[in-house]
Short mmCIF file of C-alpha atoms in Angstrom, two decimals:
data_model
loop_
_atom_site.label_atom_id
_atom_site.label_comp_id
_atom_site.label_asym_id
_atom_site.label_seq_id
_atom_site.Cartn_x
_atom_site.Cartn_y
_atom_site.Cartn_z
CA MET N 27 10.20 -23.34 -9.24
CA SER N 28 11.95 -21.73 -12.25
CA LYS N 29 14.82 -19.29 -11.92
CA LYS N 30 12.69 -16.34 -13.12
CA ILE N 31 9.96 -17.01 -10.56
CA LEU N 32 12.60 -17.36 -7.84
CA LEU N 33 14.15 -14.07 -8.97
CA LEU N 34 10.74 -12.40 -8.80
CA CYS N 35 10.15 -13.60 -5.23
CA ILE N 36 13.59 -12.40 -4.15
CA PHE N 37 13.02 -9.04 -5.86
CA CYS N 38 9.64 -8.38 -4.22
CA ASN N 39 10.75 -9.50 -0.77
CA THR N 40 13.85 -7.34 -1.08
CA ILE N 41 11.61 -4.34 -1.76
CA ALA N 42 9.60 -4.94 1.41
CA THR N 43 12.65 -5.64 3.59
CA TYR N 44 14.55 -2.64 2.23
CA ALA N 45 11.53 -0.41 2.76
CA GLN N 46 11.15 -1.58 6.35
CA GLN N 47 14.83 -1.12 7.16
CA ASN N 48 14.93 2.37 5.71
CA ALA N 49 11.73 3.33 7.48
CA THR N 50 13.56 2.73 10.73
CA ASP N 51 16.38 5.05 9.71
CA SER N 52 14.36 7.80 8.06
CA ILE N 53 11.41 8.09 10.46
CA PRO N 54 12.34 8.23 14.15
CA ALA N 55 9.96 7.33 16.94
CA LEU N 56 7.87 10.45 17.56
CA LYS N 57 4.85 11.46 19.56
CA PRO N 58 1.46 11.78 17.81
CA ASP N 59 1.15 14.82 15.52
CA SER N 60 4.92 15.38 15.54
CA LEU N 61 5.84 13.38 12.44
CA LYS N 62 7.69 15.90 10.27
CA PHE N 63 8.49 15.86 6.58
CA ASN N 64 11.74 14.08 5.77
CA TYR N 65 12.92 13.99 2.16
CA LYS N 66 14.74 10.69 2.79
CA ALA N 67 11.35 9.05 3.26
CA LEU N 68 10.64 9.77 -0.41
CA ILE N 69 13.54 7.70 -1.71
CA ILE N 70 12.02 4.21 -1.50
CA PRO N 71 8.48 4.95 -2.74
CA GLY N 72 9.98 7.28 -5.37
CA ALA N 73 12.24 4.49 -6.64
CA LEU N 74 9.35 2.03 -6.82
CA ILE N 75 7.09 4.48 -8.64
CA GLY N 76 9.96 5.45 -10.95
CA TYR N 77 10.57 1.81 -11.84
CA GLY N 78 6.93 1.39 -12.76
CA VAL N 79 6.75 4.60 -14.78
CA ILE N 80 9.93 3.79 -16.70
CA GLY N 81 8.44 0.39 -17.43
CA LEU N 82 5.63 2.03 -19.39
CA GLU N 83 8.09 2.90 -22.16
CA SER N 84 11.12 0.71 -21.59
CA ASP N 85 11.27 -2.22 -24.02
CA TRP N 86 13.65 -4.06 -21.70
CA LEU N 87 11.32 -3.82 -18.71
CA LYS N 88 8.33 -4.73 -20.88
CA GLY N 89 10.26 -7.77 -22.04
CA PHE N 90 11.03 -8.71 -18.44
CA ASN N 91 7.34 -8.34 -17.60
CA SER N 92 6.46 -10.71 -20.44
CA GLU N 93 9.07 -13.26 -19.36
CA ILE N 94 7.62 -13.32 -15.85
CA LYS N 95 4.09 -13.72 -17.26
CA GLU N 96 5.19 -16.65 -19.42
CA GLU N 97 6.88 -18.35 -16.49
CA VAL N 98 3.85 -17.85 -14.25
CA ASN N 99 1.46 -19.21 -16.88
CA GLU N 100 3.74 -22.16 -17.52
CA ASP N 101 4.39 -23.15 -13.91
CA ILE N 102 1.05 -22.34 -12.28
CA ASP N 103 -2.30 -23.77 -13.30
CA LYS N 104 -4.71 -22.71 -10.57
CA LYS N 105 -5.30 -19.11 -9.59
CA ILE N 106 -5.79 -18.11 -5.95
CA THR N 107 -7.77 -14.92 -5.33
CA ILE N 108 -6.70 -14.45 -1.71
CA ASP N 109 -5.28 -11.05 -2.72
CA ASP N 110 -8.84 -9.67 -2.84
CA PHE N 111 -8.81 -10.00 0.96
CA THR N 112 -5.16 -9.63 1.97
CA GLN N 113 -5.04 -6.14 0.49
CA TYR N 114 -7.13 -4.91 3.43
CA ALA N 115 -5.44 -6.98 6.16
CA PRO N 116 -2.82 -4.39 7.24
CA PHE N 117 -5.44 -1.61 7.52
CA ALA N 118 -7.81 -3.88 9.45
CA SER N 119 -5.00 -5.04 11.75
CA VAL N 120 -4.58 -1.54 13.19
CA TYR N 121 -8.20 -1.50 14.37
CA GLY N 122 -8.07 -5.16 15.38
CA LEU N 123 -5.03 -4.65 17.60
CA ASN N 124 -6.64 -1.64 19.25
CA ALA N 125 -9.79 -3.68 19.85
CA LEU N 126 -7.63 -6.26 21.62
CA GLY N 127 -6.26 -3.56 23.91
CA ILE N 128 -2.90 -3.10 22.17
CA LYS N 129 -2.81 0.64 21.76
CA GLY N 130 -1.13 2.28 18.78
CA LYS N 131 0.23 5.80 18.36
CA HIS N 132 -3.09 7.56 17.73
CA ASN N 133 -6.61 7.36 19.12
CA PHE N 134 -9.57 6.16 17.06
CA LYS N 135 -10.45 9.57 15.66
CA ASP N 136 -6.93 10.55 14.65
CA ARG N 137 -5.98 7.23 13.09
CA SER N 138 -9.25 7.20 11.16
CA ILE N 139 -8.50 10.66 9.78
CA ILE N 140 -5.02 9.49 8.77
CA MET N 141 -6.34 6.29 7.21
CA GLY N 142 -9.05 8.16 5.32
CA THR N 143 -6.54 10.70 4.02
CA SER N 144 -4.15 7.96 2.93
CA TYR N 145 -6.89 6.00 1.19
CA LEU N 146 -8.23 9.03 -0.65
CA LEU N 147 -4.75 10.01 -1.84
CA MET N 148 -3.93 6.45 -2.86
CA SER N 149 -7.20 5.64 -4.63
CA GLY N 150 -7.30 9.02 -6.38
CA THR N 151 -3.78 8.53 -7.70
CA VAL N 152 -4.35 4.92 -8.75
CA LEU N 153 -7.65 5.55 -10.52
CA SER N 154 -6.28 8.63 -12.30
CA LEU N 155 -3.23 6.75 -13.57
CA LYS N 156 -5.33 3.81 -14.69
CA GLY N 157 -7.45 6.16 -16.78
CA ILE N 158 -4.43 7.96 -18.24
CA THR N 159 -2.09 5.07 -19.02
CA LYS N 160 -4.65 2.48 -20.19
CA VAL N 161 -2.20 -0.42 -19.94
CA GLU N 162 -3.63 -3.82 -20.90
CA ARG N 163 -3.69 -6.43 -18.14
CA PRO N 164 -1.61 -9.58 -18.60
CA ASP N 165 -4.79 -11.65 -18.97
CA GLY N 166 -6.18 -9.23 -21.56
CA SER N 167 -9.36 -8.61 -19.56
CA SER N 168 -9.15 -4.78 -19.53
CA ASN N 169 -6.93 -1.76 -20.11
CA ASN N 170 -6.50 -0.51 -16.55
CA SER N 171 -3.50 -2.51 -15.37
CA PHE N 172 -1.18 0.32 -14.28
CA PRO N 173 -0.73 0.68 -11.35
CA SER N 174 -1.95 -2.18 -9.15
CA GLY N 175 -4.73 -0.95 -6.86
CA HIS N 176 -4.63 -4.07 -4.71
CA THR N 177 -0.91 -3.62 -4.11
CA ALA N 178 -1.27 0.10 -3.43
CA THR N 179 -3.99 -0.60 -0.85
CA ALA N 180 -1.91 -3.30 0.84
CA PHE N 181 1.25 -1.18 1.07
CA ALA N 182 -0.67 1.89 2.26
CA GLY N 183 -2.03 -0.31 5.04
CA ALA N 184 1.40 -1.78 5.78
CA GLU N 185 2.90 1.68 6.23
CA PHE N 186 -0.10 2.65 8.37
CA LEU N 187 0.43 -0.42 10.57
CA TRP N 188 4.16 0.32 10.78
CA GLN N 189 3.65 3.94 11.81
CA GLU N 190 1.05 3.11 14.45
CA TYR N 191 2.88 0.17 16.04
CA LYS N 192 6.61 0.53 15.39
CA ASP N 193 7.06 1.82 18.94
CA VAL N 194 5.22 -1.22 20.34
CA SER N 195 6.99 -3.86 18.26
CA ILE N 196 8.64 -3.71 14.84
CA TRP N 197 7.21 -7.15 14.11
CA TYR N 198 3.76 -5.69 13.53
CA GLY N 199 5.17 -3.54 10.75
CA ILE N 200 7.27 -6.36 9.31
CA THR N 201 4.21 -8.60 9.22
CA GLY N 202 2.20 -5.90 7.47
CA TYR N 203 4.87 -5.45 4.82
CA ALA N 204 5.12 -9.22 4.35
CA ILE N 205 1.36 -9.41 3.71
CA ALA N 206 1.56 -6.46 1.32
CA THR N 207 4.41 -8.11 -0.57
CA GLY N 208 2.41 -11.32 -0.80
CA THR N 209 -0.56 -9.37 -2.16
CA GLY N 210 1.64 -7.95 -4.91
CA LEU N 211 3.02 -11.38 -5.76
CA PHE N 212 -0.48 -12.83 -5.99
CA ARG N 213 -1.49 -10.08 -8.42
CA ILE N 214 1.25 -11.34 -10.72
CA TYR N 215 0.52 -14.97 -9.86
CA ASN N 216 -3.13 -14.49 -10.86
CA ASP N 217 -2.11 -12.91 -14.18
CA ARG N 218 -3.77 -9.62 -13.26
CA HIS N 219 -0.74 -7.34 -13.18
CA TRP N 220 2.76 -6.85 -14.54
CA LEU N 221 5.72 -6.48 -12.20
CA THR N 222 5.93 -2.77 -13.07
CA ASP N 223 2.27 -2.34 -12.02
CA VAL N 224 3.00 -3.93 -8.67
CA ALA N 225 6.16 -1.88 -8.05
CA ALA N 226 4.37 1.39 -8.81
CA GLY N 227 1.39 0.38 -6.67
CA ALA N 228 3.68 -0.38 -3.73
CA GLY N 229 5.37 3.01 -4.04
CA ILE N 230 2.07 4.88 -4.31
CA GLY N 231 0.68 3.07 -1.27
CA ILE N 232 3.69 3.79 0.94
CA LEU N 233 3.90 7.42 -0.17
CA SER N 234 0.16 8.03 0.34
CA THR N 235 0.36 7.00 3.98
CA LYS N 236 3.53 8.98 4.62
CA VAL N 237 1.90 12.09 3.16
CA ALA N 238 -1.25 11.42 5.23
CA TYR N 239 0.83 11.51 8.43
CA TRP N 240 2.61 14.69 7.35
CA LEU N 241 -0.72 16.36 6.57
CA HIS N 242 -2.56 15.12 9.64
CA PRO N 243 -1.89 18.08 11.97
CA PHE N 244 -3.08 20.52 9.29
CA ILE N 245 -6.15 18.46 8.36
CA LYS N 246 -7.12 17.90 11.99
CA LYS N 247 -6.84 21.58 12.83
CA THR N 248 -8.51 22.85 9.64
CA PHE N 249 -11.39 20.43 9.22
CA PHE N 250 -11.95 18.91 12.65
CA GLY N 251 -10.83 21.62 15.07
CA GLU N 252 -8.59 21.24 18.07
CA LYS N 253 -11.39 20.66 20.62
CA GLU N 254 -12.15 17.02 21.28
CA THR N 255 -15.74 15.90 20.71
CA LYS N 256 -17.65 12.72 21.40
CA SER N 257 -18.13 12.06 17.71
CA THR N 258 -16.15 9.37 15.95
CA VAL N 259 -15.27 9.17 12.29
CA MET N 260 -14.23 6.13 10.32
CA MET N 261 -13.49 5.52 6.67
CA ALA N 262 -13.02 1.95 5.43
CA PRO N 263 -11.93 0.82 1.95
CA PHE N 264 -13.84 -1.76 -0.06
CA TYR N 265 -13.46 -3.63 -3.33
CA ASN N 266 -16.28 -5.63 -4.92
CA GLY N 267 -14.28 -7.26 -7.70
CA LYS N 268 -14.77 -4.44 -10.17
CA GLN N 269 -14.90 -1.19 -8.23
CA LEU N 270 -12.59 0.40 -5.70
CA GLY N 271 -14.17 2.65 -3.08
CA ALA N 272 -14.52 3.60 0.55
CA GLY N 273 -17.27 3.55 3.17
CA PHE N 274 -17.72 6.51 5.52
CA VAL N 275 -19.27 6.25 9.00
CA MET N 276 -19.75 8.99 11.60
CA ASN N 277 -21.23 8.55 15.07
CA PHE N 278 -22.39 11.57 17.05
#
């Protein structure tokens, strides 16, 4: 493995590890609906998004992006599209663990509201920026490279998994962030995104879920009411290879 590819792996894994460590410091263990705004929680996603935004105009960062692309194309022949599936793994894990009887912080209704809010914030931000920036993908297939939607989805899910299960075991959150980091690496590996796209996507994903938790008490009270009902609501993301979207299900 070349030095540049090794540097890229170290860089991306450092992002995930640093994010996880700081999450522990900036967001204490709290009861459901008591997660309050903390400006320190904005530092990591803000830095990642800032790196990506600066990379839109910085010749040095663009040059670094190109060097990574050249190294990837030189050292890797076969593409692996596992990232089309791993992007959803952290989100799905929350529901899977609950189905196995390992309870998270919120019940089905509340976590579905949080997930839906996070996904709407994330996808809206990603799709808007893609339309505004019109950055060409490394493989030249289209002009919607910035930011990485796959990476944003994966990191939004990783933060969701972390928030729901950090009080059960930190290893659930660490695993989610590891999968999200791998998703970002595969986007570069498959010549679909630049490093700056992946960094910005990671920041947007983390921030979207944090904001979703901060907004949850207001959204629950305003749109769903305080009284518990027998209805259940679920919103699940999907990606068909070309389009990013979400499925909505309600049972009465």
